[in-house]
Amino acid sequence: MRIGLLTDGGYPYAIGESRLWCDRLVRGLAQHEFDLFALSRSADQEAQGWVQLPAQVSRVRTAPLWTADEGVLGAHVTKGLLARMVTGGGGRSYGRRERQRFTACFTALATSVCTATGATGAAGTSGGGAGFGERSEGGGTAAGVADAQFTDGLYGLAELAREHGGLPAAIRSETAVRVLEAACRAPGTGRTVQTATVPDFLALARELDRVLRPLSLDWYDEESLGAVDLCHATSGGAAALPGLLAKRFFGVPLLVTEHSVQLRAHYLAAAGTSLSAPVRAVLANLHGRLATEVYRQAALVTPGNTHARRWQERCGAEREKLRTVHPGMEAGRFTALGESGDSGPDDTLVRVGRIEPDKDLIALLHAFVEVRKAEPDARLRIIGAPARGPEGATYLAHCRALAAQLFPDEATGAHAVGDNPVSFEDIGGAEVPDLSEAYAAGGVAVLSSVVEGFPVSLVEAMFCGRATVSTDVGAVVEVIGGTGLVVPPRNPKALADACLALLRDPERRARLGAAARARALELFTVEQNLAAFRGIYLELISHAPVRRKADAVNADGEPRPFATPPEAHVQGPWPASGSAPAGAADHTLSRAAEPRTICAVARGAGGGDV
């Protein structure tokens, strides 16, 4: 079958989230044909290029979410801009009817996200009044009205953009700003939203344009998303928007996979932005309502862990639609260490992974102070690179300075060179040439995070047969399942006590390490992940109604179960059903068998096509 894989800030780009998982999925399900629809998040990501794509990827379409035509979409909007609307993708200016349609649809959407009387969701609006997930006086009736307003506005804007274009400029127009002002001032909105000022309305229009930019893409025709059998969104939020529209316009079933819930990610990221409180509150409501609609329309939602599943249920996902599928990881490179029976050095703790504030290395360093008091010969090896950007480098420098302060260089004698018991190393050097060697460097693997989704480094340590000490965040308890020690986050004393308990008991370390490896091999391998999605794809397509296109029926007019007939996957020529006379041959080859050339990707509001 033909799968439309929808990504946001990841695959096929060389950097970004979920790129490794997507690549393994595409390569592992070679019997299917994949069309990639990718949203990019930064110029740096695009500059890094793509990973090498397998033959089963027949087409790639991209669109940037980080650019804007400043001549039209600038932060400053002039009076009467909507009346002088720029031409859209169809080359036609908005007329009176289009302006009325836009105003009606945008008013419905703005009203729903500003009043935010949703009955489901999660906390995060922080004083925004009747925030997403809270009941207002209208109760369920008001929630239903707001839900209907949101869907009417969202799909109305999508249809307008598909027919006439021009949506980004309309969202940043004076009319849109006035609609936002009226919605924020309306009765029933929260105190925080009602305090919004003109700069807040302009900022809100700018942010709404960015969130809704996928509505304006040129992917919604019979040759693009209309040609696929199944849309698989690799995250919620922006990546799922094209899937929603593909279902609405063409009846394509939607599958949504979330290893970390986009709504939760938005809440966590919002606090670090320069946006004002009213803007943050409205955007939180918008993302909450979008998440609810994505879960409602999806044929199936596959969270990567139980922690994500709880968030999805809170946001309105039906339990019958939820099916946990753990992300698959490559276990082969850890086989030698995992089967060696070596439980590691008795005096060394190792922490492997990206260095950033969420990993709370500060607490780990303070815990190691207590460990050193009880075990003076103990060592701590912190292995990994800082997160991209200045924040990661700054945090690493702060951790190095704290380690130097807490543990002055020690020397064994008057003529020996001092040595710090805490080392910061990167993978690829002489002492740590690869990831397996990083875990072999310690007897206990430590995770001290305060925020965590699916703990990749923890699973890697389990593949290596290492005993672990972790903080109780995210999906840690679900992953560990009793094969390691778990302590509360931000508690250096508890972390130190757990580390000491394992350092002093090699037999216990070996037992826990063996159990951890067995659990990881059973639940977290690439093979189990591929098997799950192989079955899910077939299940969803078997329940999807046949879309009567030219290639969806046979010569007798009977429906075929898949839009792409099985013959398309056989290399070599095959006749088109009912179209060629006897003796004639159609020399069209399977897409997977054709020579493939990667062309330059066209940039713009409509995205690029390869």
Coordinates of C-alpha atoms in Angstrom, one line a residue:
M1 CA 0.0 0.0 0.0
R2 CA 1.0 3.6 -0.3
I3 CA 1.7 5.4 3.0
G4 CA 1.8 9.2 3.4
L5 CA 4.3 9.7 6.2
L6 CA 3.8 13.2 7.8
T7 CA 6.8 14.5 9.8
D8 CA 7.5 17.8 11.6
G9 CA 11.1 18.8 12.1
G10 CA 12.6 15.4 11.6
Y11 CA 12.8 12.8 8.8
P12 CA 14.1 13.0 6.1
Y13 CA 16.4 15.8 7.5
A14 CA 19.7 14.8 8.9
I15 CA 18.9 16.4 12.3
G16 CA 15.7 16.5 14.2
E17 CA 13.4 14.4 16.4
S18 CA 12.2 11.0 15.4
R19 CA 14.4 10.8 12.3
L20 CA 16.0 7.5 13.4
W21 CA 12.7 5.9 14.2
C22 CA 11.1 7.0 10.9
D23 CA 14.1 5.8 8.9
R24 CA 13.9 2.4 10.6
L25 CA 10.2 2.2 10.0
V26 CA 10.5 3.0 6.2
R27 CA 13.4 0.7 5.7
G28 CA 11.8 -2.1 7.7
L29 CA 8.5 -2.0 5.9
A30 CA 10.0 -2.4 2.4
Q31 CA 6.8 -4.0 1.1
H32 CA 5.0 -0.6 1.2
E33 CA 5.5 2.6 -0.8
F34 CA 6.1 5.8 1.1
D35 CA 5.4 9.4 0.2
L36 CA 7.1 11.8 2.7
F37 CA 5.4 15.1 3.6
A38 CA 7.9 16.9 5.8
L39 CA 7.7 20.2 7.7
S40 CA 11.1 21.8 8.5
R41 CA 11.7 23.9 11.6
S42 CA 14.8 25.9 10.9
A43 CA 17.3 27.1 8.2
D44 CA 20.0 25.1 10.0
Q45 CA 17.9 21.9 9.7
E46 CA 17.5 22.4 6.0
A47 CA 21.2 23.3 5.5
Q48 CA 22.2 19.9 7.1
G49 CA 20.4 18.1 4.2
W50 CA 18.7 14.8 4.1
V51 CA 19.6 11.3 5.1
Q52 CA 20.0 8.8 2.3
L53 CA 16.5 7.6 1.4
P54 CA 15.6 4.0 0.6
A55 CA 14.1 2.9 -2.7
Q56 CA 10.6 2.6 -1.3
V57 CA 10.4 6.4 -0.8
S58 CA 8.8 7.4 -4.1
R59 CA 8.3 11.1 -3.4
V60 CA 9.3 13.8 -0.9
R61 CA 7.4 17.1 -0.4
T62 CA 8.7 19.7 2.0
A63 CA 7.5 23.0 3.4
P64 CA 9.2 25.3 5.9
L65 CA 7.4 26.5 9.0
W66 CA 10.1 29.0 10.0
T67 CA 9.9 31.5 7.0
A68 CA 7.5 34.3 6.2
D69 CA 7.2 36.8 3.3
E70 CA 8.0 39.9 5.4
G71 CA 6.7 42.1 2.6
V72 CA 3.2 40.7 3.1
L73 CA 3.4 38.9 6.5
G74 CA 5.3 41.4 8.5
A75 CA 4.5 42.1 12.1
H76 CA 3.2 45.6 11.3
V77 CA -0.2 45.4 9.5
T78 CA -1.7 48.5 7.7
K79 CA -5.3 49.6 7.6
G80 CA -7.3 47.9 4.8
L81 CA -4.8 45.2 4.1
L82 CA -7.5 42.5 3.8
A83 CA -9.3 44.6 1.1
R84 CA -6.0 44.6 -0.8
M85 CA -5.4 40.9 -0.3
V86 CA -2.5 39.4 -2.1
T87 CA -3.3 36.8 -4.7
G88 CA -3.4 33.3 -3.4
G89 CA -2.1 30.0 -4.9
G90 CA -4.8 30.1 -7.5
G91 CA -3.8 33.6 -8.7
R92 CA -7.1 35.2 -7.6
S93 CA -7.6 38.1 -5.1
Y94 CA -10.1 37.8 -2.3
G95 CA -13.4 39.2 -3.3
R96 CA -16.3 40.2 -1.1
R97 CA -17.6 36.6 -0.6
E98 CA -14.1 35.3 0.3
R99 CA -13.6 38.1 2.8
Q100 CA -16.9 37.3 4.4
R101 CA -16.0 33.6 4.5
F102 CA -12.7 34.3 6.1
T103 CA -14.2 36.7 8.7
A104 CA -16.8 34.1 9.7
C105 CA -14.4 31.2 9.9
F106 CA -11.7 33.1 11.7
T107 CA -14.2 34.5 14.2
A108 CA -15.4 31.0 15.0
L109 CA -11.9 29.7 15.5
A110 CA -10.8 32.8 17.6
T111 CA -13.9 32.7 19.8
S112 CA -13.3 29.0 20.5
V113 CA -9.7 29.4 21.6
C114 CA -10.2 32.6 23.5
T115 CA -13.2 31.4 25.6
A116 CA -11.7 27.8 25.9
T117 CA -14.5 26.0 27.6
G118 CA -13.2 22.6 26.7
A119 CA -14.1 19.7 28.9
T120 CA -10.9 17.8 28.4
G121 CA -7.3 18.6 28.4
A122 CA -4.4 19.3 30.7
A123 CA -3.3 22.2 32.9
G124 CA -1.0 24.7 31.5
T125 CA -2.9 28.0 30.8
S126 CA -1.8 29.5 34.1
G127 CA -4.4 32.0 34.9
G128 CA -6.0 32.1 31.5
G129 CA -9.5 31.9 33.0
A130 CA -11.5 29.0 31.7
G131 CA -8.4 27.4 30.4
F132 CA -8.3 24.3 28.2
G133 CA -9.4 21.4 30.2
E134 CA -11.5 23.4 32.7
R135 CA -15.3 23.7 33.0
S136 CA -17.0 27.0 32.7
E137 CA -20.5 27.8 33.9
G138 CA -21.9 26.4 30.7
G139 CA -20.5 23.0 31.4
G140 CA -20.7 20.4 28.7
T141 CA -23.0 22.5 26.5
A142 CA -20.5 25.3 26.3
A143 CA -17.7 22.8 25.6
G144 CA -19.7 21.3 22.8
V145 CA -20.4 24.8 21.3
A146 CA -16.7 25.7 21.5
D147 CA -15.7 22.4 19.9
A148 CA -18.1 23.0 17.0
Q149 CA -16.8 26.6 16.6
F150 CA -13.2 25.4 16.5
T151 CA -13.8 22.6 13.9
D152 CA -16.0 24.9 11.8
G153 CA -13.4 27.6 11.8
L154 CA -10.4 25.3 11.2
Y155 CA -11.9 23.4 8.3
G156 CA -13.6 26.5 6.9
L157 CA -10.2 28.3 6.7
A158 CA -8.6 25.1 5.2
E159 CA -11.3 25.0 2.4
L160 CA -10.9 28.7 1.8
A161 CA -7.1 28.3 1.5
R162 CA -7.5 25.4 -0.9
E163 CA -9.9 27.2 -3.1
H164 CA -8.4 30.7 -3.1
G165 CA -5.1 30.8 -1.3
G166 CA -4.1 34.0 0.5
L167 CA -4.7 32.6 4.0
P168 CA -1.4 33.7 5.7
A169 CA -1.9 37.3 4.7
A170 CA -5.5 37.2 5.8
I171 CA -4.5 35.9 9.3
R172 CA -2.1 38.8 9.7
S173 CA -4.5 41.4 8.4
E174 CA -6.2 44.3 10.3
T175 CA -9.5 42.4 10.1
A176 CA -8.0 39.4 11.8
V177 CA -6.5 41.6 14.5
R178 CA -9.9 43.2 15.2
V179 CA -11.5 39.7 15.3
L180 CA -8.9 38.6 17.9
E181 CA -9.5 41.8 19.9
A182 CA -13.2 41.2 20.0
A183 CA -12.8 37.5 20.9
C184 CA -10.5 38.4 23.8
R185 CA -12.8 41.1 25.1
A186 CA -15.9 39.0 24.9
P187 CA -17.8 37.9 28.0
G188 CA -16.7 34.5 29.3
T189 CA -13.0 34.9 28.6
G190 CA -10.5 34.6 31.5
R191 CA -8.9 37.6 33.2
T192 CA -5.5 36.9 31.7
V193 CA -6.9 36.9 28.1
Q194 CA -8.9 40.0 28.7
T195 CA -5.7 42.0 29.6
A196 CA -4.4 41.6 26.1
T197 CA -3.2 44.7 24.4
V198 CA -2.6 45.7 20.7
P199 CA 1.0 44.3 20.7
D200 CA -0.5 41.0 22.0
F201 CA -3.1 40.9 19.2
L202 CA -0.3 41.4 16.6
A203 CA 1.9 38.7 18.2
L204 CA -1.1 36.4 18.4
A205 CA -1.9 36.8 14.7
R206 CA 1.7 36.1 13.9
E207 CA 1.7 32.9 16.0
L208 CA -1.6 31.7 14.6
D209 CA -0.2 32.1 11.1
R210 CA 2.7 29.8 12.1
V211 CA 0.6 27.2 13.7
L212 CA -2.0 27.1 10.8
R213 CA 0.6 27.4 8.0
P214 CA 0.0 23.8 6.9
L215 CA -3.5 24.8 5.9
S216 CA -2.0 26.8 3.1
L217 CA 0.1 24.1 1.5
D218 CA -0.5 22.7 -2.0
W219 CA -0.6 19.1 -0.8
Y220 CA -4.3 18.7 -0.9
D221 CA -5.1 17.3 -4.3
E222 CA -5.6 13.9 -6.0
E223 CA -1.9 13.7 -6.9
S224 CA -0.5 14.3 -3.4
L225 CA -2.3 13.4 -0.2
G226 CA -5.3 12.3 -2.1
A227 CA -3.3 9.5 -3.7
V228 CA -2.2 7.7 -0.5
D229 CA -4.0 4.9 1.2
L230 CA -3.1 5.9 4.7
C231 CA -1.7 9.0 6.4
H232 CA 0.7 8.3 9.3
A233 CA 1.5 11.4 11.3
T234 CA 4.7 10.9 13.4
S235 CA 3.6 13.4 15.9
G236 CA 0.5 15.5 16.8
G237 CA 0.3 19.2 16.3
A238 CA 1.4 20.7 12.9
A239 CA 2.4 17.3 11.5
A240 CA -1.1 16.0 11.9
L241 CA -2.9 18.9 10.3
P242 CA -2.3 17.7 6.7
G243 CA -3.6 14.3 7.9
L244 CA -6.8 15.9 9.2
L245 CA -7.4 17.6 5.8
A246 CA -6.5 14.5 3.8
K247 CA -9.3 12.7 5.8
R248 CA -11.7 15.5 5.3
F249 CA -11.1 16.1 1.6
F250 CA -10.4 12.5 0.4
G251 CA -11.5 10.2 3.2
V252 CA -7.9 9.0 3.8
P253 CA -7.6 7.2 7.3
L254 CA -5.3 8.8 9.8
L255 CA -2.8 7.1 12.1
V256 CA -1.1 9.2 14.7
T257 CA 2.1 8.2 16.6
E258 CA 3.3 10.3 19.5
H259 CA 6.4 9.3 21.5
S260 CA 6.1 12.6 23.3
V261 CA 2.8 14.4 23.4
Q262 CA 3.0 17.7 21.4
L263 CA 0.6 19.5 23.7
R264 CA 2.9 18.7 26.7
A265 CA 5.9 19.8 24.7
H266 CA 4.1 23.1 24.0
Y267 CA 3.4 23.7 27.7
L268 CA 7.0 23.0 28.6
A269 CA 8.4 25.3 25.9
A270 CA 6.0 28.2 26.4
A271 CA 7.5 29.2 29.7
G272 CA 10.8 29.9 28.1
T273 CA 9.4 32.2 25.4
S274 CA 9.2 36.0 25.3
L275 CA 5.4 35.9 24.6
S276 CA 3.1 37.6 27.0
A277 CA 0.8 35.8 29.4
P278 CA -2.4 36.5 27.3
V279 CA -0.7 35.2 24.1
R280 CA 0.5 32.1 25.9
A281 CA -2.9 31.4 27.3
V282 CA -4.7 31.6 23.9
L283 CA -2.0 29.5 22.2
A284 CA -2.3 26.8 24.9
N285 CA -6.0 26.7 24.3
L286 CA -5.4 26.4 20.5
H287 CA -3.0 23.5 20.9
G288 CA -5.3 21.8 23.3
R289 CA -8.3 22.0 20.9
L290 CA -6.1 20.9 18.0
A291 CA -4.9 17.9 20.0
T292 CA -8.5 17.0 20.8
E293 CA -9.6 17.2 17.2
V294 CA -6.6 15.1 16.0
Y295 CA -7.4 12.4 18.5
R296 CA -11.1 12.5 17.5
Q297 CA -10.4 12.1 13.8
A298 CA -7.6 9.6 14.0
A299 CA -8.5 6.0 13.2
L300 CA -5.9 4.9 15.7
V301 CA -3.4 6.6 18.1
T302 CA -0.2 4.8 19.0
P303 CA 1.5 6.4 22.1
G304 CA 5.1 5.4 22.6
N305 CA 4.6 4.8 26.3
T306 CA 2.0 4.8 29.1
H307 CA 3.0 8.3 30.2
A308 CA 2.1 9.7 26.7
R309 CA -1.1 7.6 26.8
R310 CA -2.3 9.3 30.0
W311 CA -1.8 12.7 28.4
Q312 CA -3.7 11.6 25.3
E313 CA -6.6 10.3 27.4
R314 CA -6.7 13.6 29.3
C315 CA -6.9 15.4 26.0
G316 CA -10.0 13.5 24.9
A317 CA -8.6 10.5 23.1
E318 CA -10.9 7.5 23.3
R319 CA -9.4 4.5 25.0
E320 CA -10.6 2.2 22.2
K321 CA -8.4 4.1 19.8
L322 CA -5.2 4.0 21.9
R323 CA -2.6 1.3 21.4
T324 CA 0.8 1.6 23.0
V325 CA 3.7 0.8 20.7
H326 CA 7.1 1.3 22.2
P327 CA 9.7 2.9 19.9
G328 CA 12.1 0.3 18.5
M329 CA 15.8 0.6 19.1
E330 CA 18.8 -1.1 17.6
A331 CA 20.1 -3.7 20.0
G332 CA 22.8 -5.4 17.9
R333 CA 25.6 -3.0 18.7
F334 CA 25.2 -3.7 22.4
T335 CA 25.1 -7.5 22.1
A336 CA 28.8 -8.1 22.9
L337 CA 28.7 -6.1 26.1
G338 CA 25.3 -7.3 27.1
E339 CA 26.2 -11.0 26.8
S340 CA 29.6 -10.7 28.3
G341 CA 28.4 -11.1 31.8
D342 CA 30.6 -8.2 32.9
S343 CA 28.8 -6.0 35.4
G344 CA 31.3 -3.2 35.1
P345 CA 33.8 -1.6 37.5
D346 CA 32.7 -1.5 41.2
D347 CA 33.7 2.1 41.8
T348 CA 32.4 4.0 38.7
L349 CA 29.1 5.6 38.0
V350 CA 28.4 6.5 34.3
R351 CA 25.9 8.9 32.9
V352 CA 25.4 8.8 29.1
G353 CA 23.3 11.2 27.0
R354 CA 22.8 14.8 25.9
I355 CA 23.8 17.5 28.4
E356 CA 21.0 20.0 29.0
P357 CA 19.2 21.5 32.0
D358 CA 16.3 19.0 31.9
K359 CA 18.8 16.2 32.7
D360 CA 19.6 17.9 36.0
L361 CA 23.3 17.1 36.2
I362 CA 23.5 19.6 39.1
A363 CA 21.6 17.2 41.3
L364 CA 23.8 14.3 40.1
L365 CA 27.0 16.2 41.1
H366 CA 25.6 17.0 44.5
A367 CA 24.6 13.3 44.9
F368 CA 28.1 12.3 44.0
V369 CA 29.4 14.4 46.9
E370 CA 27.5 12.0 49.3
V371 CA 28.8 9.0 47.3
R372 CA 32.4 10.2 47.7
K373 CA 31.9 10.6 51.5
A374 CA 31.0 6.9 51.8
E375 CA 33.2 5.6 49.0
P376 CA 36.3 7.8 48.6
D377 CA 37.6 5.9 45.5
A378 CA 34.3 6.3 43.6
R379 CA 34.4 8.0 40.2
L380 CA 31.7 9.7 38.0
R381 CA 32.0 9.7 34.2
I382 CA 29.6 12.0 32.4
I383 CA 29.6 11.1 28.7
G384 CA 27.8 13.0 26.0
A385 CA 27.7 16.2 24.0
P386 CA 25.8 19.4 25.0
A387 CA 22.5 20.2 23.4
R388 CA 22.6 22.2 20.2
G389 CA 22.7 26.0 20.7
P390 CA 24.2 28.4 23.3
E391 CA 22.1 27.1 26.1
G392 CA 23.6 23.6 26.0
A393 CA 27.2 25.0 25.9
T394 CA 26.4 27.3 28.8
Y395 CA 25.0 24.5 30.9
L396 CA 28.0 22.3 30.2
A397 CA 30.3 25.1 31.3
H398 CA 28.3 25.6 34.5
C399 CA 28.4 21.8 35.3
R400 CA 32.2 21.8 34.7
A401 CA 32.7 24.7 37.1
L402 CA 30.5 23.2 39.8
A403 CA 32.4 19.9 39.5
A404 CA 35.7 21.7 39.9
Q405 CA 34.4 23.5 42.9
L406 CA 32.9 20.4 44.6
F407 CA 35.8 18.1 43.8
P408 CA 39.2 19.8 43.7
D409 CA 41.9 17.9 41.8
E410 CA 43.3 15.2 44.1
A411 CA 46.8 13.7 44.0
T412 CA 47.9 10.4 45.5
G413 CA 51.3 11.8 46.5
A414 CA 53.4 15.0 46.7
H415 CA 54.9 14.5 43.2
A416 CA 51.8 13.2 41.4
V417 CA 49.5 15.1 39.2
G418 CA 46.1 15.9 40.6
D419 CA 43.0 14.2 39.2
N420 CA 39.3 15.1 39.4
P421 CA 37.0 12.2 40.2
V422 CA 34.4 13.7 37.8
S423 CA 35.2 13.6 34.1
F424 CA 33.2 15.1 31.2
E425 CA 33.8 13.1 28.0
D426 CA 32.4 12.9 24.5
I427 CA 31.8 9.7 22.4
G428 CA 34.3 9.2 19.7
G429 CA 37.5 9.9 21.6
A430 CA 40.3 7.5 22.4
E431 CA 38.8 6.3 25.7
V432 CA 35.2 6.2 24.6
P433 CA 35.2 5.3 20.9
D434 CA 31.6 4.2 20.6
L435 CA 28.3 4.1 22.6
S436 CA 28.8 0.5 23.8
E437 CA 32.2 1.5 25.4
A438 CA 30.5 4.4 27.1
Y439 CA 28.2 2.1 29.1
A440 CA 31.0 -0.4 29.7
A441 CA 32.9 2.5 31.5
G442 CA 30.7 2.2 34.6
G443 CA 29.2 -0.4 36.8
V444 CA 26.0 1.6 37.4
A445 CA 24.2 3.8 34.8
V446 CA 22.5 6.9 36.3
L447 CA 19.7 9.0 35.0
S448 CA 18.9 12.1 37.0
S449 CA 16.4 13.9 34.7
V450 CA 13.6 16.2 35.9
V451 CA 11.8 16.0 32.5
E452 CA 11.8 12.9 30.3
G453 CA 9.7 11.4 27.7
F454 CA 10.9 7.9 26.6
P455 CA 14.3 7.4 28.2
V456 CA 16.5 6.3 25.3
S457 CA 19.7 6.2 27.3
L458 CA 18.0 4.0 29.9
V459 CA 17.0 1.4 27.3
E460 CA 20.6 1.5 25.9
A461 CA 21.9 0.7 29.4
M462 CA 19.5 -2.1 29.7
F463 CA 20.6 -3.6 26.4
C464 CA 24.1 -3.5 27.8
G465 CA 23.1 -5.4 30.9
R466 CA 23.8 -2.5 33.2
A467 CA 22.1 -2.0 36.5
T468 CA 20.4 1.5 36.6
V469 CA 19.5 4.2 39.1
S470 CA 16.9 6.6 37.7
T471 CA 14.5 9.4 38.7
D472 CA 10.8 8.8 38.6
V473 CA 9.9 11.0 35.6
G474 CA 8.2 10.4 32.3
A475 CA 8.1 6.8 31.2
V476 CA 11.0 5.7 33.4
V477 CA 9.0 3.3 35.7
E478 CA 7.3 1.8 32.7
V479 CA 10.6 1.1 31.0
I480 CA 12.5 -0.2 34.1
G481 CA 9.7 -2.4 35.3
G482 CA 11.4 -3.5 38.5
T483 CA 14.9 -4.1 36.9
G484 CA 16.5 -1.0 38.4
L485 CA 16.3 1.4 41.3
V486 CA 14.0 4.5 41.0
V487 CA 14.1 7.6 43.2
P488 CA 12.3 10.9 43.3
P489 CA 13.6 13.7 41.1
R490 CA 15.5 16.6 42.6
N491 CA 16.6 14.5 45.6
P492 CA 20.4 14.1 45.6
K493 CA 20.4 12.2 48.9
A494 CA 18.0 9.5 47.6
L495 CA 20.0 9.3 44.4
A496 CA 23.3 8.9 46.3
D497 CA 21.8 6.1 48.6
A498 CA 20.6 4.1 45.6
C499 CA 24.0 4.5 43.8
L500 CA 25.8 3.3 46.9
A501 CA 23.5 0.3 47.3
L502 CA 24.4 -1.0 43.9
L503 CA 28.1 -0.1 43.9
R504 CA 28.5 -2.1 47.1
D505 CA 26.6 -5.2 45.8
P506 CA 28.1 -6.7 42.6
E507 CA 25.8 -9.7 42.7
R508 CA 22.7 -7.5 42.8
R509 CA 24.1 -5.4 40.0
A510 CA 24.6 -8.5 37.9
R511 CA 21.1 -9.8 38.6
L512 CA 19.4 -6.5 37.8
G513 CA 21.5 -6.1 34.7
A514 CA 20.6 -9.5 33.3
A515 CA 16.9 -8.9 34.0
A516 CA 17.1 -5.4 32.4
R517 CA 18.6 -6.8 29.2
A518 CA 15.9 -9.5 29.0
R519 CA 13.2 -6.9 29.4
A520 CA 14.7 -4.6 26.8
L521 CA 15.0 -7.4 24.2
E522 CA 11.4 -8.3 24.8
L523 CA 9.8 -4.9 24.6
F524 CA 12.0 -2.3 22.9
T525 CA 13.6 -3.7 19.8
V526 CA 13.2 -2.5 16.2
E527 CA 11.7 -5.9 15.3
Q528 CA 8.8 -5.6 17.7
N529 CA 8.1 -2.1 16.6
L530 CA 8.0 -3.0 12.9
A531 CA 5.8 -6.0 13.6
A532 CA 3.3 -3.8 15.4
F533 CA 3.1 -1.2 12.6
R534 CA 3.0 -3.9 9.9
G535 CA -0.2 -5.3 11.6
I536 CA -1.6 -1.8 12.2
Y537 CA -1.3 -0.7 8.6
L538 CA -3.1 -3.8 7.4
E539 CA -5.8 -3.5 10.0
L540 CA -6.5 0.2 9.2
I541 CA -6.6 -0.3 5.5
S542 CA -8.8 -3.3 5.7
H543 CA -11.5 -1.2 7.5
A544 CA -11.1 1.8 5.3
P545 CA -13.8 2.3 2.6
V546 CA -12.6 1.9 -1.0
R547 CA -12.2 5.3 -2.7
R548 CA -13.5 4.9 -6.2
K549 CA -10.6 6.2 -8.3
A550 CA -9.5 5.0 -11.7
D551 CA -7.0 2.6 -10.2
A552 CA -9.3 1.5 -7.3
V553 CA -11.6 -0.6 -9.5
N554 CA -10.8 -3.5 -11.8
A555 CA -12.0 -4.0 -15.4
D556 CA -15.4 -5.2 -14.2
G557 CA -15.9 -2.2 -12.0
E558 CA -15.3 -4.2 -8.8
P559 CA -13.4 -2.4 -6.0
R560 CA -9.8 -3.3 -5.3
P561 CA -8.8 -3.3 -1.6
F562 CA -5.8 -1.0 -2.2
A563 CA -5.4 2.1 -4.3
T564 CA -2.1 0.7 -5.6
P565 CA -2.6 -2.8 -7.1
P566 CA -0.3 -5.6 -6.1
E567 CA 1.2 -5.7 -9.6
A568 CA 2.8 -2.3 -9.0
H569 CA 5.3 -3.9 -6.6
V570 CA 6.5 -6.4 -9.3
Q571 CA 9.5 -5.2 -11.2
G572 CA 9.1 -5.0 -14.9
P573 CA 6.3 -4.1 -17.3
W574 CA 2.7 -5.0 -16.6
P575 CA -0.5 -4.2 -18.6
A576 CA -2.9 -1.5 -17.5
S577 CA -6.2 -3.2 -16.8
G578 CA -8.7 -2.7 -19.6
S579 CA -6.7 0.0 -21.4
A580 CA -4.3 -1.9 -23.7
P581 CA -5.2 -4.1 -26.6
A582 CA -4.0 -7.7 -26.8
G583 CA -0.4 -7.9 -27.6
A584 CA 0.3 -4.4 -26.3
A585 CA 2.5 -3.7 -23.3
D586 CA 2.7 -0.9 -20.8
H587 CA 6.3 -0.3 -20.0
T588 CA 5.6 1.6 -16.8
L589 CA 7.8 0.2 -14.0
S590 CA 7.2 0.0 -10.3
R591 CA 8.2 3.2 -8.6
A592 CA 10.5 1.2 -6.4
A593 CA 12.3 -0.2 -9.5
E594 CA 12.7 3.1 -11.3
P595 CA 16.0 5.0 -11.2
R596 CA 15.5 7.8 -8.6
T597 CA 17.1 11.3 -8.9
I598 CA 17.0 13.7 -6.0
C599 CA 16.2 17.2 -7.3
A600 CA 16.5 20.5 -5.6
V601 CA 13.5 21.2 -3.4
A602 CA 11.5 24.3 -4.3
R603 CA 10.8 26.6 -1.4
G604 CA 7.8 28.7 -0.8
A605 CA 4.4 28.8 0.8
G606 CA 3.3 25.8 -1.2
G607 CA 6.3 23.7 -0.1
G608 CA 8.7 21.7 -2.3
D609 CA 8.3 18.7 -4.5
V610 CA 10.9 16.1 -5.4

